[in-house]
mmCIF file of C-alpha atoms in Angstrom:
data_model
loop_
_atom_site.group_PDB
_atom_site.id
_atom_site.type_symbol
_atom_site.label_atom_id
_atom_site.label_comp_id
_atom_site.label_asym_id
_atom_site.label_seq_id
_atom_site.Cartn_x
_atom_site.Cartn_y
_atom_site.Cartn_z
ATOM 1 C CA UNK A 1 -65.687 -24.141 -117.584
ATOM 2 C CA UNK A 2 -64.231 -27.635 -117.452
ATOM 3 C CA UNK A 3 -65.403 -28.329 -121.023
ATOM 4 C CA UNK A 4 -63.434 -31.196 -122.518
ATOM 5 C CA UNK A 5 -61.795 -31.921 -119.137
ATOM 6 C CA UNK A 6 -65.057 -33.246 -117.640
ATOM 7 C CA UNK A 7 -64.102 -36.923 -118.248
ATOM 8 C CA UNK A 8 -61.148 -36.527 -115.867
ATOM 9 C CA UNK A 9 -63.735 -35.961 -113.121
ATOM 10 C CA UNK A 10 -66.642 -38.138 -114.217
ATOM 11 C CA UNK A 11 -64.680 -41.228 -115.277
ATOM 12 C CA UNK A 12 -62.943 -41.941 -111.931
ATOM 13 C CA UNK A 13 -66.240 -41.407 -110.101
ATOM 14 C CA UNK A 14 -68.274 -43.563 -112.480
ATOM 15 C CA UNK A 15 -65.816 -46.467 -112.553
ATOM 16 C CA UNK A 16 -65.382 -46.269 -108.770
ATOM 17 C CA UNK A 17 -69.170 -46.484 -108.239
ATOM 18 C CA UNK A 18 -69.355 -49.466 -110.606
ATOM 19 C CA UNK A 19 -66.491 -51.159 -108.760
ATOM 20 C CA UNK A 20 -68.161 -50.569 -105.397
ATOM 21 C CA UNK A 21 -71.467 -52.052 -106.567
ATOM 22 C CA UNK A 22 -69.968 -55.137 -108.172
ATOM 23 C CA UNK A 23 -67.342 -55.912 -105.536
ATOM 24 C CA UNK A 24 -69.749 -55.517 -102.628
ATOM 25 C CA UNK A 25 -72.997 -56.969 -103.916
ATOM 26 C CA UNK A 26 -72.462 -59.000 -107.090
ATOM 27 C CA UNK A 27 -68.941 -59.820 -108.316
ATOM 28 C CA UNK A 28 -70.414 -61.589 -111.349
ATOM 29 C CA UNK A 29 -71.795 -58.230 -112.544
ATOM 30 C CA UNK A 30 -68.269 -56.982 -113.237
ATOM 31 C CA UNK A 31 -66.892 -57.062 -116.762
ATOM 32 C CA UNK A 32 -68.575 -58.241 -119.929
ATOM 33 C CA UNK A 33 -71.477 -60.393 -118.726
ATOM 34 C CA UNK A 34 -71.719 -63.039 -121.456
ATOM 35 C CA UNK A 35 -69.079 -65.422 -120.006
ATOM 36 C CA UNK A 36 -70.914 -65.279 -116.694
ATOM 37 C CA UNK A 37 -74.172 -66.294 -118.397
ATOM 38 C CA UNK A 38 -72.520 -69.248 -120.104
ATOM 39 C CA UNK A 39 -70.928 -70.316 -116.815
ATOM 40 C CA UNK A 40 -74.269 -70.070 -115.009
ATOM 41 C CA UNK A 41 -75.898 -72.368 -117.570
ATOM 42 C CA UNK A 42 -73.033 -74.866 -117.767
ATOM 43 C CA UNK A 43 -72.060 -75.052 -114.098
ATOM 44 C CA UNK A 44 -74.855 -73.691 -111.908
ATOM 45 C CA UNK A 45 -77.961 -75.024 -113.651
ATOM 46 C CA UNK A 46 -78.983 -71.586 -114.884
ATOM 47 C CA UNK A 47 -78.803 -69.984 -111.458
ATOM 48 C CA UNK A 48 -78.443 -66.254 -112.127
ATOM 49 C CA UNK A 49 -79.194 -64.052 -109.154
ATOM 50 C CA UNK A 50 -82.172 -61.702 -109.416
ATOM 51 C CA UNK A 51 -80.226 -58.769 -107.970
ATOM 52 C CA UNK A 52 -78.224 -58.650 -111.200
ATOM 53 C CA UNK A 53 -81.112 -57.110 -113.115
ATOM 54 C CA UNK A 54 -80.815 -54.011 -110.925
ATOM 55 C CA UNK A 55 -77.103 -53.909 -110.104
ATOM 56 C CA UNK A 56 -75.966 -54.527 -113.682
ATOM 57 C CA UNK A 57 -78.269 -51.781 -114.928
ATOM 58 C CA UNK A 58 -76.868 -49.204 -112.514
ATOM 59 C CA UNK A 59 -73.245 -50.310 -112.840
ATOM 60 C CA UNK A 60 -73.364 -50.221 -116.639
ATOM 61 C CA UNK A 61 -75.207 -46.922 -116.610
ATOM 62 C CA UNK A 62 -72.579 -45.158 -114.505
ATOM 63 C CA UNK A 63 -69.730 -46.808 -116.421
ATOM 64 C CA UNK A 64 -70.891 -45.717 -119.872
ATOM 65 C CA UNK A 65 -72.605 -42.515 -118.714
ATOM 66 C CA UNK A 66 -69.409 -41.239 -117.117
ATOM 67 C CA UNK A 67 -67.518 -41.791 -120.378
ATOM 68 C CA UNK A 68 -66.211 -45.314 -119.851
ATOM 69 C CA UNK A 69 -65.132 -47.048 -123.051
ATOM 70 C CA UNK A 70 -67.477 -50.009 -123.324
ATOM 71 C CA UNK A 71 -70.645 -51.385 -124.858
ATOM 72 C CA UNK A 72 -74.043 -52.174 -123.401
ATOM 73 C CA UNK A 73 -74.753 -55.415 -125.272
ATOM 74 C CA UNK A 74 -73.150 -57.857 -122.838
ATOM 75 C CA UNK A 75 -74.819 -56.039 -119.971
ATOM 76 C CA UNK A 76 -78.331 -56.191 -121.417
ATOM 77 C CA UNK A 77 -77.821 -59.890 -122.141
ATOM 78 C CA UNK A 78 -76.893 -60.511 -118.497
ATOM 79 C CA UNK A 79 -79.822 -58.421 -117.294
ATOM 80 C CA UNK A 80 -82.173 -60.440 -119.515
ATOM 81 C CA UNK A 81 -80.724 -63.728 -118.287
ATOM 82 C CA UNK A 82 -81.296 -62.623 -114.695
ATOM 83 C CA UNK A 83 -84.945 -61.891 -115.466
ATOM 84 C CA UNK A 84 -85.304 -65.284 -117.173
ATOM 85 C CA UNK A 85 -83.804 -67.131 -114.202
ATOM 86 C CA UNK A 86 -86.019 -65.214 -111.766
ATOM 87 C CA UNK A 87 -89.178 -66.115 -113.712
ATOM 88 C CA UNK A 88 -88.093 -69.762 -113.769
ATOM 89 C CA UNK A 89 -87.673 -69.795 -109.984
ATOM 90 C CA UNK A 90 -90.973 -68.009 -109.370
ATOM 91 C CA UNK A 91 -92.842 -70.703 -111.336
ATOM 92 C CA UNK A 92 -90.638 -73.493 -109.908
ATOM 93 C CA UNK A 93 -89.662 -74.838 -113.291
ATOM 94 C CA UNK A 94 -87.239 -77.667 -113.922
ATOM 95 C CA UNK A 95 -83.540 -76.943 -114.194
ATOM 96 C CA UNK A 96 -83.497 -77.550 -117.949
ATOM 97 C CA UNK A 97 -86.387 -75.125 -118.428
ATOM 98 C CA UNK A 98 -84.619 -72.485 -116.346
ATOM 99 C CA UNK A 99 -81.529 -72.840 -118.541
ATOM 100 C CA UNK A 100 -83.672 -72.167 -121.600
ATOM 101 C CA UNK A 101 -85.273 -69.131 -119.950
ATOM 102 C CA UNK A 102 -81.831 -67.764 -119.057
ATOM 103 C CA UNK A 103 -80.768 -68.039 -122.694
ATOM 104 C CA UNK A 104 -84.109 -66.662 -123.881
ATOM 105 C CA UNK A 105 -83.754 -63.649 -121.589
ATOM 106 C CA UNK A 106 -80.267 -62.958 -122.919
ATOM 107 C CA UNK A 107 -81.533 -63.222 -126.501
ATOM 108 C CA UNK A 108 -84.449 -60.927 -125.725
ATOM 109 C CA UNK A 109 -82.031 -58.327 -124.355
ATOM 110 C CA UNK A 110 -79.963 -58.419 -127.549
ATOM 111 C CA UNK A 111 -83.142 -58.321 -129.647
ATOM 112 C CA UNK A 112 -84.349 -55.241 -127.788
ATOM 113 C CA UNK A 113 -81.108 -53.262 -127.833
ATOM 114 C CA UNK A 114 -80.410 -53.995 -131.523
ATOM 115 C CA UNK A 115 -84.070 -54.010 -132.581
ATOM 116 C CA UNK A 116 -83.195 -57.299 -134.308
ATOM 117 C CA UNK A 117 -85.138 -60.416 -133.258
ATOM 118 C CA UNK A 118 -83.236 -62.835 -135.507
ATOM 119 C CA UNK A 119 -79.917 -61.636 -134.111
ATOM 120 C CA UNK A 120 -81.218 -62.122 -130.560
ATOM 121 C CA UNK A 121 -82.486 -65.608 -131.360
ATOM 122 C CA UNK A 122 -79.208 -66.700 -132.972
ATOM 123 C CA UNK A 123 -77.188 -65.193 -130.110
ATOM 124 C CA UNK A 124 -79.165 -67.171 -127.535
ATOM 125 C CA UNK A 125 -78.979 -70.460 -129.439
ATOM 126 C CA UNK A 126 -75.419 -70.313 -130.733
ATOM 127 C CA UNK A 127 -73.482 -68.317 -128.152
ATOM 128 C CA UNK A 128 -75.337 -68.958 -124.895
ATOM 129 C CA UNK A 129 -76.770 -72.474 -125.293
ATOM 130 C CA UNK A 130 -74.502 -73.809 -128.053
ATOM 131 C CA UNK A 131 -77.500 -75.862 -129.115
ATOM 132 C CA UNK A 132 -80.104 -75.665 -131.856
ATOM 133 C CA UNK A 133 -82.365 -78.313 -130.317
ATOM 134 C CA UNK A 134 -85.996 -77.887 -131.356
ATOM 135 C CA UNK A 135 -87.197 -77.924 -127.746
ATOM 136 C CA UNK A 136 -85.205 -74.741 -127.098
ATOM 137 C CA UNK A 137 -86.157 -72.836 -130.216
ATOM 138 C CA UNK A 138 -89.812 -72.057 -129.490
ATOM 139 C CA UNK A 139 -89.270 -70.215 -126.191
ATOM 140 C CA UNK A 140 -86.290 -68.284 -127.553
ATOM 141 C CA UNK A 141 -88.122 -67.253 -130.740
ATOM 142 C CA UNK A 142 -91.147 -66.038 -128.753
ATOM 143 C CA UNK A 143 -89.060 -63.954 -126.326
ATOM 144 C CA UNK A 144 -86.844 -62.450 -129.036
ATOM 145 C CA UNK A 145 -89.795 -61.438 -131.193
ATOM 146 C CA UNK A 146 -91.766 -60.135 -128.205
ATOM 147 C CA UNK A 147 -88.767 -58.025 -127.128
ATOM 148 C CA UNK A 148 -88.420 -56.556 -130.613
ATOM 149 C CA UNK A 149 -92.154 -55.805 -130.872
ATOM 150 C CA UNK A 150 -92.055 -54.094 -127.474
ATOM 151 C CA UNK A 151 -89.063 -52.017 -128.572
ATOM 152 C CA UNK A 152 -90.972 -50.952 -131.692
ATOM 153 C CA UNK A 153 -93.910 -49.895 -129.532
ATOM 154 C CA UNK A 154 -91.741 -47.876 -127.141
ATOM 155 C CA UNK A 155 -89.107 -46.251 -129.361
ATOM 156 C CA UNK A 156 -90.363 -46.839 -132.909
ATOM 157 C CA UNK A 157 -88.292 -48.064 -135.836
ATOM 158 C CA UNK A 158 -85.007 -46.758 -134.467
ATOM 159 C CA UNK A 159 -82.106 -49.035 -135.354
ATOM 160 C CA UNK A 160 -78.906 -49.545 -133.407
ATOM 161 C CA UNK A 161 -76.588 -48.610 -136.270
ATOM 162 C CA UNK A 162 -77.625 -47.178 -139.626
ATOM 163 C CA UNK A 163 -75.801 -47.859 -142.851
ATOM 164 C CA UNK A 164 -76.793 -46.977 -146.427
ATOM 165 C CA UNK A 165 -76.845 -49.670 -149.094
ATOM 166 C CA UNK A 166 -73.523 -50.125 -150.858
ATOM 167 C CA UNK A 167 -72.610 -51.829 -154.118
ATOM 168 C CA UNK A 168 -69.389 -53.500 -155.195
ATOM 169 C CA UNK A 169 -68.293 -51.134 -157.966
ATOM 170 C CA UNK A 170 -65.534 -53.390 -159.243
ATOM 171 C CA UNK A 171 -64.818 -57.086 -158.479
ATOM 172 C CA UNK A 172 -61.131 -56.170 -158.218
ATOM 173 C CA UNK A 173 -61.983 -54.410 -154.952
ATOM 174 C CA UNK A 174 -62.240 -57.880 -153.397
ATOM 175 C CA UNK A 175 -58.427 -57.802 -153.290
ATOM 176 C CA UNK A 176 -58.677 -54.707 -151.093
ATOM 177 C CA UNK A 177 -61.182 -56.414 -148.805
ATOM 178 C CA UNK A 178 -58.755 -59.329 -148.456
ATOM 179 C CA UNK A 179 -56.064 -56.876 -147.333
ATOM 180 C CA UNK A 180 -58.578 -55.325 -144.936
ATOM 181 C CA UNK A 181 -59.103 -58.775 -143.439
ATOM 182 C CA UNK A 182 -55.398 -58.940 -142.578
ATOM 183 C CA UNK A 183 -55.593 -55.528 -140.904
ATOM 184 C CA UNK A 184 -58.688 -56.612 -138.979
ATOM 185 C CA UNK A 185 -56.766 -59.629 -137.685
ATOM 186 C CA UNK A 186 -53.881 -57.441 -136.536
ATOM 187 C CA UNK A 187 -56.069 -54.934 -134.707
ATOM 188 C CA UNK A 188 -58.382 -57.629 -133.340
ATOM 189 C CA UNK A 189 -55.410 -59.586 -131.996
ATOM 190 C CA UNK A 190 -54.026 -56.390 -130.459
ATOM 191 C CA UNK A 191 -57.353 -55.820 -128.710
ATOM 192 C CA UNK A 192 -57.413 -59.364 -127.323
ATOM 193 C CA UNK A 193 -53.801 -59.094 -126.196
ATOM 194 C CA UNK A 194 -54.443 -55.833 -124.347
ATOM 195 C CA UNK A 195 -57.502 -57.372 -122.680
ATOM 196 C CA UNK A 196 -55.420 -60.369 -121.570
ATOM 197 C CA UNK A 197 -52.548 -58.244 -120.272
ATOM 198 C CA UNK A 198 -54.767 -55.914 -118.267
ATOM 199 C CA UNK A 199 -56.902 -58.751 -116.858
ATOM 200 C CA UNK A 200 -53.895 -60.562 -115.325
ATOM 201 C CA UNK A 201 -51.938 -57.444 -114.325
ATOM 202 C CA UNK A 202 -51.301 -57.217 -110.598
ATOM 203 C CA UNK A 203 -50.373 -54.108 -108.646
ATOM 204 C CA UNK A 204 -48.542 -53.633 -105.374
ATOM 205 C CA UNK A 205 -50.444 -54.707 -102.278
ATOM 206 C CA UNK A 206 -49.558 -51.349 -100.764
ATOM 207 C CA UNK A 207 -52.009 -49.678 -103.156
ATOM 208 C CA UNK A 208 -55.489 -49.599 -101.558
ATOM 209 C CA UNK A 209 -58.177 -51.352 -103.632
ATOM 210 C CA UNK A 210 -60.252 -48.187 -104.034
ATOM 211 C CA UNK A 211 -57.346 -46.414 -105.749
ATOM 212 C CA UNK A 212 -57.329 -48.733 -108.775
ATOM 213 C CA UNK A 213 -60.730 -47.666 -110.197
ATOM 214 C CA UNK A 214 -59.786 -44.014 -109.753
ATOM 215 C CA UNK A 215 -56.385 -44.486 -111.410
ATOM 216 C CA UNK A 216 -57.905 -46.408 -114.311
ATOM 217 C CA UNK A 217 -60.594 -43.753 -114.725
ATOM 218 C CA UNK A 218 -57.997 -40.986 -114.868
ATOM 219 C CA UNK A 219 -56.001 -42.998 -117.411
ATOM 220 C CA UNK A 220 -58.998 -43.391 -119.702
ATOM 221 C CA UNK A 221 -59.808 -39.709 -119.254
ATOM 222 C CA UNK A 222 -56.290 -38.640 -120.238
ATOM 223 C CA UNK A 223 -56.475 -40.719 -123.419
ATOM 224 C CA UNK A 224 -59.886 -39.195 -124.071
ATOM 225 C CA UNK A 225 -58.412 -35.687 -123.904
ATOM 226 C CA UNK A 226 -56.313 -36.529 -126.964
ATOM 227 C CA UNK A 227 -58.914 -38.636 -128.767
ATOM 228 C CA UNK A 228 -62.453 -38.082 -127.415
ATOM 229 C CA UNK A 229 -63.720 -40.670 -129.939
ATOM 230 C CA UNK A 230 -62.277 -43.415 -127.728
ATOM 231 C CA UNK A 231 -64.698 -42.616 -124.888
ATOM 232 C CA UNK A 232 -68.224 -43.961 -124.428
ATOM 233 C CA UNK A 233 -69.743 -46.570 -126.709
ATOM 234 C CA UNK A 234 -68.397 -45.037 -129.927
ATOM 235 C CA UNK A 235 -71.770 -45.452 -131.601
ATOM 236 C CA UNK A 236 -71.835 -41.902 -132.998
ATOM 237 C CA UNK A 237 -68.391 -42.258 -134.570
ATOM 238 C CA UNK A 238 -69.270 -45.623 -136.076
ATOM 239 C CA UNK A 239 -72.547 -44.318 -137.499
ATOM 240 C CA UNK A 240 -70.638 -41.448 -139.115
ATOM 241 C CA UNK A 241 -68.034 -43.787 -140.593
ATOM 242 C CA UNK A 242 -70.696 -46.101 -142.007
ATOM 243 C CA UNK A 243 -72.195 -43.243 -144.021
ATOM 244 C CA UNK A 244 -68.964 -42.102 -145.717
ATOM 245 C CA UNK A 245 -69.163 -42.036 -149.512
ATOM 246 C CA UNK A 246 -66.354 -40.852 -151.745
ATOM 247 C CA UNK A 247 -63.669 -38.489 -150.343
ATOM 248 C CA UNK A 248 -63.708 -38.248 -146.554
ATOM 249 C CA UNK A 249 -62.706 -35.575 -144.054
ATOM 250 C CA UNK A 250 -60.986 -38.131 -141.805
ATOM 251 C CA UNK A 251 -57.238 -38.800 -141.863
ATOM 252 C CA UNK A 252 -56.353 -42.471 -142.230
ATOM 253 C CA UNK A 253 -53.626 -42.566 -139.584
ATOM 254 C CA UNK A 254 -55.881 -40.828 -137.051
ATOM 255 C CA UNK A 255 -58.503 -43.541 -137.542
ATOM 256 C CA UNK A 256 -55.860 -46.226 -137.018
ATOM 257 C CA UNK A 257 -54.761 -44.535 -133.787
ATOM 258 C CA UNK A 258 -58.388 -44.303 -132.627
ATOM 259 C CA UNK A 259 -58.832 -48.015 -133.359
ATOM 260 C CA UNK A 260 -55.754 -48.940 -131.310
ATOM 261 C CA UNK A 261 -56.598 -46.615 -128.418
ATOM 262 C CA UNK A 262 -60.227 -47.797 -128.347
ATOM 263 C CA UNK A 263 -58.938 -51.235 -127.428
ATOM 264 C CA UNK A 264 -56.740 -49.753 -124.713
ATOM 265 C CA UNK A 265 -59.488 -47.604 -123.160
ATOM 266 C CA UNK A 266 -61.956 -50.516 -123.248
ATOM 267 C CA UNK A 267 -59.468 -52.811 -121.490
ATOM 268 C CA UNK A 268 -58.520 -50.194 -118.898
ATOM 269 C CA UNK A 269 -62.198 -49.423 -118.212
ATOM 270 C CA UNK A 270 -62.815 -53.103 -117.465
ATOM 271 C CA UNK A 271 -59.646 -53.391 -115.371
ATOM 272 C CA UNK A 272 -60.781 -50.513 -113.179
ATOM 273 C CA UNK A 273 -64.081 -52.212 -112.398
ATOM 274 C CA UNK A 274 -66.267 -50.870 -115.167
ATOM 275 C CA UNK A 275 -69.291 -53.056 -115.813
ATOM 276 C CA UNK A 276 -69.853 -53.206 -119.554
ATOM 277 C CA UNK A 277 -69.057 -55.236 -122.635
ATOM 278 C CA UNK A 278 -66.444 -55.424 -125.385
ATOM 279 C CA UNK A 279 -68.815 -56.020 -128.315
ATOM 280 C CA UNK A 280 -69.210 -52.366 -129.262
ATOM 281 C CA UNK A 281 -65.509 -51.508 -128.880
ATOM 282 C CA UNK A 282 -64.737 -54.349 -131.311
ATOM 283 C CA UNK A 283 -67.176 -52.870 -133.834
ATOM 284 C CA UNK A 284 -65.653 -49.406 -133.458
ATOM 285 C CA UNK A 285 -62.150 -50.803 -133.916
ATOM 286 C CA UNK A 286 -63.170 -52.622 -137.082
ATOM 287 C CA UNK A 287 -65.106 -49.667 -138.466
ATOM 288 C CA UNK A 288 -62.227 -47.249 -137.894
ATOM 289 C CA UNK A 289 -59.719 -49.647 -139.435
ATOM 290 C CA UNK A 290 -61.950 -50.259 -142.465
ATOM 291 C CA UNK A 291 -62.603 -46.576 -143.138
ATOM 292 C CA UNK A 292 -58.968 -45.659 -142.491
ATOM 293 C CA UNK A 293 -57.754 -48.315 -144.908
ATOM 294 C CA UNK A 294 -60.164 -47.095 -147.609
ATOM 295 C CA UNK A 295 -58.998 -43.486 -147.189
ATOM 296 C CA UNK A 296 -55.356 -44.623 -147.319
ATOM 297 C CA UNK A 297 -55.792 -46.664 -150.508
ATOM 298 C CA UNK A 298 -58.144 -44.287 -152.339
ATOM 299 C CA UNK A 299 -55.464 -41.998 -153.903
ATOM 300 C CA UNK A 300 -53.651 -44.944 -155.530
ATOM 301 C CA UNK A 301 -56.701 -47.004 -156.509
ATOM 302 C CA UNK A 302 -57.636 -45.697 -159.959
ATOM 303 C CA UNK A 303 -59.863 -48.548 -161.140
ATOM 304 C CA UNK A 304 -63.106 -47.600 -159.395
ATOM 305 C CA UNK A 305 -64.650 -45.426 -156.701
ATOM 306 C CA UNK A 306 -63.871 -46.245 -153.078
ATOM 307 C CA UNK A 307 -66.618 -45.836 -150.469
ATOM 308 C CA UNK A 308 -65.011 -45.662 -146.991
ATOM 309 C CA UNK A 309 -68.401 -46.455 -145.456
ATOM 310 C CA UNK A 310 -68.511 -49.820 -147.238
ATOM 311 C CA UNK A 311 -65.064 -50.686 -145.913
ATOM 312 C CA UNK A 312 -66.120 -49.572 -142.426
ATOM 313 C CA UNK A 313 -69.127 -51.896 -142.688
ATOM 314 C CA UNK A 314 -66.989 -54.881 -143.680
ATOM 315 C CA UNK A 315 -64.202 -53.954 -141.264
ATOM 316 C CA UNK A 316 -66.455 -53.949 -138.212
ATOM 317 C CA UNK A 317 -67.735 -57.433 -139.066
ATOM 318 C CA UNK A 318 -64.208 -58.713 -139.717
ATOM 319 C CA UNK A 319 -62.848 -57.338 -136.433
ATOM 320 C CA UNK A 320 -65.769 -58.762 -134.489
#
């Protein structure tokens, strides 16, 4: 049985399929997805091709399903924006109205995948449109709420990430959270630097284009053999970290290594042609750093109880 070696087979195939789909039929479907939405609104009058709603779905599915280190949030936003643009063209709306529908579709996608209508609405207004104009709000609110209601009807009250309620046991712990902020900056900067380095890296022209996705897939798979937590979305690991109370079974340095390698596998997955986002990897990095820091400091912090899950919760927000 291949067992834990399966990613060495599935990852090269999945990333290669994603690369084939995006390079042949829709280059804008490669990578994260959110920058492409913003560019479509700012430069192309909201023109997002309808084929993206299908190609992005398949490309992201094979990327993450094969074990690629990435998130689905940027992808669902791009899929939603494609649907919004298509509806605008079908009804022959004005360019400004199509822009709003593109943003509304992206917000609806976020609302559906997170089961959070307010988050979807704010994402569409702040990130995609960079405008809180009243004329934009109504359409975006309606689509975000409708997406969330539909999600409730289809899958129930399931939430994207679950976290118990935590309390600040001692105000002096705020000093620890300040130190965690510094760590979040270091790991977040490392993630951005790795993304930049891999995005501009160029390989010899003698290497055939099809070999790059396979090589990148094997690379991610090899890292995954050592630390399987770096593969996929990382949602299960993050959910586990968010629920840690009191002493934990994790080792602090292992969580720091996972955080660093998660950034590497996410960047390499994108470099190979994987079609998925970096939102979830950033959350995993922050959660692992937060929990690892809490476990590291717990033996010497004698003033109050340390909940690693609370630090994971704050760490993921700080890293993002």
